mmCIF file of C-alpha atoms in Angstrom:
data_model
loop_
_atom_site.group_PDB
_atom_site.id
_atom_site.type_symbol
_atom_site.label_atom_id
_atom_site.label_comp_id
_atom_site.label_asym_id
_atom_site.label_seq_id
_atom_site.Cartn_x
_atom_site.Cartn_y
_atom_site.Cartn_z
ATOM 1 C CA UNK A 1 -38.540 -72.609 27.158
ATOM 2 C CA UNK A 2 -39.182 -73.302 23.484
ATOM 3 C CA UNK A 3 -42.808 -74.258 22.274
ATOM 4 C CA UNK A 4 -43.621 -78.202 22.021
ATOM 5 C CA UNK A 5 -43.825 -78.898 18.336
ATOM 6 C CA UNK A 6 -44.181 -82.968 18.918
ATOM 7 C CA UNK A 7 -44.412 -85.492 21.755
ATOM 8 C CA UNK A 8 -45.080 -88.783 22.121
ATOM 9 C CA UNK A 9 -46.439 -90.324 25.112
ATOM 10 C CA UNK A 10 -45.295 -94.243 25.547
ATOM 11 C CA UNK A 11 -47.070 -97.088 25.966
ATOM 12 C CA UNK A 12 -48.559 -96.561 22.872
ATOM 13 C CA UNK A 13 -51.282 -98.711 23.333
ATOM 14 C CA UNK A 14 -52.659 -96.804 26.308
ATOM 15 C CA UNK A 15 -53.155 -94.524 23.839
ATOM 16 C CA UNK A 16 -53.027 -91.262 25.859
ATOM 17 C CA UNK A 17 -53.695 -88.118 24.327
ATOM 18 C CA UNK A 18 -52.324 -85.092 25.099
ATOM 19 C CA UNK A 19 -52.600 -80.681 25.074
ATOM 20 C CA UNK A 20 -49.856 -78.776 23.883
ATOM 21 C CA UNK A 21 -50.049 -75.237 24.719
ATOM 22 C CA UNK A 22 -46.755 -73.239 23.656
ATOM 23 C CA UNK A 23 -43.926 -74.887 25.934
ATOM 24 C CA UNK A 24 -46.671 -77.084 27.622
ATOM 25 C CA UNK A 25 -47.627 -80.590 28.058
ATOM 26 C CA UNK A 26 -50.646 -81.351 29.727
ATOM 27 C CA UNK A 27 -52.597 -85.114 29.801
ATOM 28 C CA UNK A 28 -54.094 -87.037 32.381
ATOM 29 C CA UNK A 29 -54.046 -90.718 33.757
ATOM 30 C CA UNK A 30 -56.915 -92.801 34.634
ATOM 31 C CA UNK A 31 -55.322 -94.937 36.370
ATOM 32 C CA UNK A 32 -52.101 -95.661 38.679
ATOM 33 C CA UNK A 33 -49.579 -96.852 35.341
ATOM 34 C CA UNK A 34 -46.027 -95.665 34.474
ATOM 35 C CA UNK A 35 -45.699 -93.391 31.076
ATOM 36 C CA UNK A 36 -42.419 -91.997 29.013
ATOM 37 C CA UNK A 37 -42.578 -88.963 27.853
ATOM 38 C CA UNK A 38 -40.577 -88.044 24.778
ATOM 39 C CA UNK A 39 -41.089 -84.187 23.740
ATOM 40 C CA UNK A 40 -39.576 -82.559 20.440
ATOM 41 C CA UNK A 41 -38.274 -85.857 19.269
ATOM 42 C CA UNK A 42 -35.567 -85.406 21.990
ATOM 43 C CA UNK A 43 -33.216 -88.095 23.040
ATOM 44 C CA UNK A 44 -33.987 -87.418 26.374
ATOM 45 C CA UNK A 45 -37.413 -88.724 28.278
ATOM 46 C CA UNK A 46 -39.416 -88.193 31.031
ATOM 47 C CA UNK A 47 -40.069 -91.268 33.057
ATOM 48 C CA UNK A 48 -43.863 -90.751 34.990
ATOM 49 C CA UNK A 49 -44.553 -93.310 38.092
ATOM 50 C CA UNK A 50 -47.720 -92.400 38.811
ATOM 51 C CA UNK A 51 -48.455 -95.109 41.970
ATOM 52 C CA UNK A 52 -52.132 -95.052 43.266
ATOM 53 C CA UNK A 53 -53.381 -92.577 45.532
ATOM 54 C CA UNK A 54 -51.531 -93.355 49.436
ATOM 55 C CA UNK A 55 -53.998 -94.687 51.756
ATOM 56 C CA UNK A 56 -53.666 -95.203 56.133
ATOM 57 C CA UNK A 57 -51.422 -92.044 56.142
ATOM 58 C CA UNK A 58 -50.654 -91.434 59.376
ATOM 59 C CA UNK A 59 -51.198 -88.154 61.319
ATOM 60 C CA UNK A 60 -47.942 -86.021 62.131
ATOM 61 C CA UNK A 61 -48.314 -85.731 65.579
ATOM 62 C CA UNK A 62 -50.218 -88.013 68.355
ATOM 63 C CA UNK A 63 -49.850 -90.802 70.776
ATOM 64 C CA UNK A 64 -47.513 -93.403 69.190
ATOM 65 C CA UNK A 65 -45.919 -90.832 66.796
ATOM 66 C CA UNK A 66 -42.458 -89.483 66.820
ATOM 67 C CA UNK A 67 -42.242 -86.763 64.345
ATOM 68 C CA UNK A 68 -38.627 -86.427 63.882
ATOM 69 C CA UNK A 69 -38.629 -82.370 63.617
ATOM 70 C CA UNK A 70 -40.726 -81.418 66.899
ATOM 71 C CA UNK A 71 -39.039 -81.625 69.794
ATOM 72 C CA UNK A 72 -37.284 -83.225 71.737
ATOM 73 C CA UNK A 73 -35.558 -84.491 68.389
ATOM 74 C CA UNK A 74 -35.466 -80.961 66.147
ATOM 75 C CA UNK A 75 -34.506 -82.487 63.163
ATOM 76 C CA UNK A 76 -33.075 -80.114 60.712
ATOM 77 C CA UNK A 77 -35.056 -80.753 57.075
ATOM 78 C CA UNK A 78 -33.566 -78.002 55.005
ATOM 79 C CA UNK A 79 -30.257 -80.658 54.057
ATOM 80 C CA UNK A 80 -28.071 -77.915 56.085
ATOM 81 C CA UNK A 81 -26.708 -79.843 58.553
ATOM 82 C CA UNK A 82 -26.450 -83.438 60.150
ATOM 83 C CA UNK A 83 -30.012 -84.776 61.333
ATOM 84 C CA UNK A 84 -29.450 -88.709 61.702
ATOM 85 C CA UNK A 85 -29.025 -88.201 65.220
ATOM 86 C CA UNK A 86 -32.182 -86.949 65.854
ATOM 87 C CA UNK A 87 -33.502 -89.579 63.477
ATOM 88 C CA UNK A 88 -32.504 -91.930 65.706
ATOM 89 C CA UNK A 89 -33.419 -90.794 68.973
ATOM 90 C CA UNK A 90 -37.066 -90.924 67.190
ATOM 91 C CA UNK A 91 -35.938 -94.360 66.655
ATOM 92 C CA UNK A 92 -34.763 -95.270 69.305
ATOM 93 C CA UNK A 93 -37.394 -93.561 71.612
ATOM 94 C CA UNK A 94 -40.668 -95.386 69.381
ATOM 95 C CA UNK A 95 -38.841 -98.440 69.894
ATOM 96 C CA UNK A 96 -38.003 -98.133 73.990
ATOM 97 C CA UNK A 97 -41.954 -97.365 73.930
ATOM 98 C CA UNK A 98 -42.942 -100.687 72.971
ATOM 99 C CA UNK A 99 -43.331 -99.528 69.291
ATOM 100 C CA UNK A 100 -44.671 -96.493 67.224
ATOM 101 C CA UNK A 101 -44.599 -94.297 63.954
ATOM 102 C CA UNK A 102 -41.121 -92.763 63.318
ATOM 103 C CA UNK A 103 -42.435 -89.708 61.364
ATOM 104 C CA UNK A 104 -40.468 -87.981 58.884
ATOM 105 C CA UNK A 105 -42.180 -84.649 57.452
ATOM 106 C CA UNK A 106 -41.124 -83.234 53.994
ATOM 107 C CA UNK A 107 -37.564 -81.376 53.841
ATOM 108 C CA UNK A 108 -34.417 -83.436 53.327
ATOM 109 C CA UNK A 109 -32.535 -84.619 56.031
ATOM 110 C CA UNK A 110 -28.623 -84.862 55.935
ATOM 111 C CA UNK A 111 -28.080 -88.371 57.496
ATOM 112 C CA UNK A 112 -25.524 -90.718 58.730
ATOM 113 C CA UNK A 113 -25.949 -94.479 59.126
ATOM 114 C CA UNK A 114 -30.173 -95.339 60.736
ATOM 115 C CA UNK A 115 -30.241 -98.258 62.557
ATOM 116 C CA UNK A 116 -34.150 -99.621 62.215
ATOM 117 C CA UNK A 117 -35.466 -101.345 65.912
ATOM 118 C CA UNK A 118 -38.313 -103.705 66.607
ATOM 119 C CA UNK A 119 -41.414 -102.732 66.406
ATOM 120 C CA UNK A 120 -41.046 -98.987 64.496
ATOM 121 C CA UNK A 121 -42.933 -97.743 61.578
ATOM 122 C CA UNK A 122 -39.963 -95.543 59.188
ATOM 123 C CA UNK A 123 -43.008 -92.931 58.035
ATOM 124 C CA UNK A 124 -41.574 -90.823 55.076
ATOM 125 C CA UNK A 125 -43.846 -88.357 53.902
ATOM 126 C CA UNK A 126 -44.524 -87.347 50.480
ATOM 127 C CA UNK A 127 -41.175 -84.905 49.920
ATOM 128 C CA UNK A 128 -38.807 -86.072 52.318
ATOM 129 C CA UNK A 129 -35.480 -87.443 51.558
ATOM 130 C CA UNK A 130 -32.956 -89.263 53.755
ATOM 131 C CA UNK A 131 -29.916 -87.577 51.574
ATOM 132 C CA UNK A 132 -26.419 -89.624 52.467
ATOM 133 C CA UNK A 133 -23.469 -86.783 52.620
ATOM 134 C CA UNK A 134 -20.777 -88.520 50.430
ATOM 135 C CA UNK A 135 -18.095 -88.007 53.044
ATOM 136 C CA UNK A 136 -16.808 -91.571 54.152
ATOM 137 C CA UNK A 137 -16.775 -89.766 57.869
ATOM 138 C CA UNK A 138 -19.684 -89.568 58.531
ATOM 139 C CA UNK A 139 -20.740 -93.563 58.663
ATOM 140 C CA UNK A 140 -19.874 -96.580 60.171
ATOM 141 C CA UNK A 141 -17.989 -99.102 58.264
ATOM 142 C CA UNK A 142 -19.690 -102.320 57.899
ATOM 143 C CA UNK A 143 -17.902 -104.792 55.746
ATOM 144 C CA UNK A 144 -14.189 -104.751 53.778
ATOM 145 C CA UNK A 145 -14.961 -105.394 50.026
ATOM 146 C CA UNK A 146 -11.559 -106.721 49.346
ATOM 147 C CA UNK A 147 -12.259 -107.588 45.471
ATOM 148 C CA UNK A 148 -12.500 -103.439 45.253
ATOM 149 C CA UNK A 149 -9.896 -102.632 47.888
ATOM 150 C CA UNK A 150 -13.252 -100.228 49.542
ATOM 151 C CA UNK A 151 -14.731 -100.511 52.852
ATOM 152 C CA UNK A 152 -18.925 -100.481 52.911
ATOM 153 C CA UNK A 153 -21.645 -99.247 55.014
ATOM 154 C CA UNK A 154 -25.570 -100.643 55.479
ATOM 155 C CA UNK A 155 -27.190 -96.596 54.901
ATOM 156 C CA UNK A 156 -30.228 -97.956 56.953
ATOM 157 C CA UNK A 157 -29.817 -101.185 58.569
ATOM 158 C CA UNK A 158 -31.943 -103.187 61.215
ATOM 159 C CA UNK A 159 -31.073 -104.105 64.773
ATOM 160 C CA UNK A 160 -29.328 -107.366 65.598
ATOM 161 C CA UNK A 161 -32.771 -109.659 66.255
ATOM 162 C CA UNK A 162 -35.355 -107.115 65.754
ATOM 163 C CA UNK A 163 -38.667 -107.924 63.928
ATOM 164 C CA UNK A 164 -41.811 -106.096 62.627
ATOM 165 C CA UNK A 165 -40.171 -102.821 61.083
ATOM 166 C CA UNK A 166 -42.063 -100.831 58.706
ATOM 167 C CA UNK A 167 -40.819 -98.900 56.038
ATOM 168 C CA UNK A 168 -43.527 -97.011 53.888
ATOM 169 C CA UNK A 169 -44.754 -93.176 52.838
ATOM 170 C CA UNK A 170 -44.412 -91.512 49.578
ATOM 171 C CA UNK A 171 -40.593 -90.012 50.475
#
């Protein structure tokens, strides 16, 4: 909340200009390229990613899609309570089907361990998170790291022999 008096906007060589408008920052990007930001000569920057525009997005609802929030799975995406069980009965029901679009709607999802099957597109749409919850509980253990006396866990794993999975969106 205190006016931009400087700013520099890195690469250099792009040589991107910007507006500066009291506590405001405003430039634009001709094409998909990564920028850093640096504003007030402050030690801390602003990392932009801007990837090209998303193309074949797939439509939230339809024959061959399992949108994880409509029912029967009635995933919770406000990050209030547990919703990897629903996540995988999306999973598991695209799979049992011969194969679909697993599709995962903005919100963040409170999640366990995701086990990825043959033949399933993992759709994440721009704004949703798969959010771990920190508690050891709440996931399988998959390995013994001995060398740092801690069990481990595969977040989101694959099937035992399963092929063409799919993991893509903007989440």
């Amino acid at each position: 909340n205190v006016p931009i008096t400087s700013y520099s906007i890195s690469p250099m060589a792009k040589n991107i200009e910007g507006t500066v408008n009291g506590n405001k920052l405003t430039f634009s990007l001709s094409s998909s390229t990564y920028v850093i930001v640096t504003i007030n000569d402050q030690t801390k920057k602003i990392v932009i990613a801007a990837d090209p525009l998303e193309t074949n997005i797939p439509p939230s609802t339809g024959a061959g899609i399992y949108n994880v929030t409509q029912s029967p799975y009635n995933a919770d995406n406000t990050g209030t309570s547990m919703a990897s069980n629903a996540i995988q009965q999306a999973i598991d029901a695209a799979n049992q089907a011969g194969g679909g679009i697993v599709y995962v709607p903005a919100g963040i999802y409170k999640s366990g361990n995701l086990t990825l099957k043959s033949n399933v597109t993992f759709y994440l749409a721009g704004g949703a998170v798969i959010l771990g919850t920190g508690k050891g509980e709440d996931y399988v253990i998959d390995f013994r790291k001995d060398s740092r006396n801690a069990d481990g866990t595969y977040f989101i794993r694959t099937a035992v022999d399963s092929s063409n999975i799919t993991i893509r969106g903007r989440g």
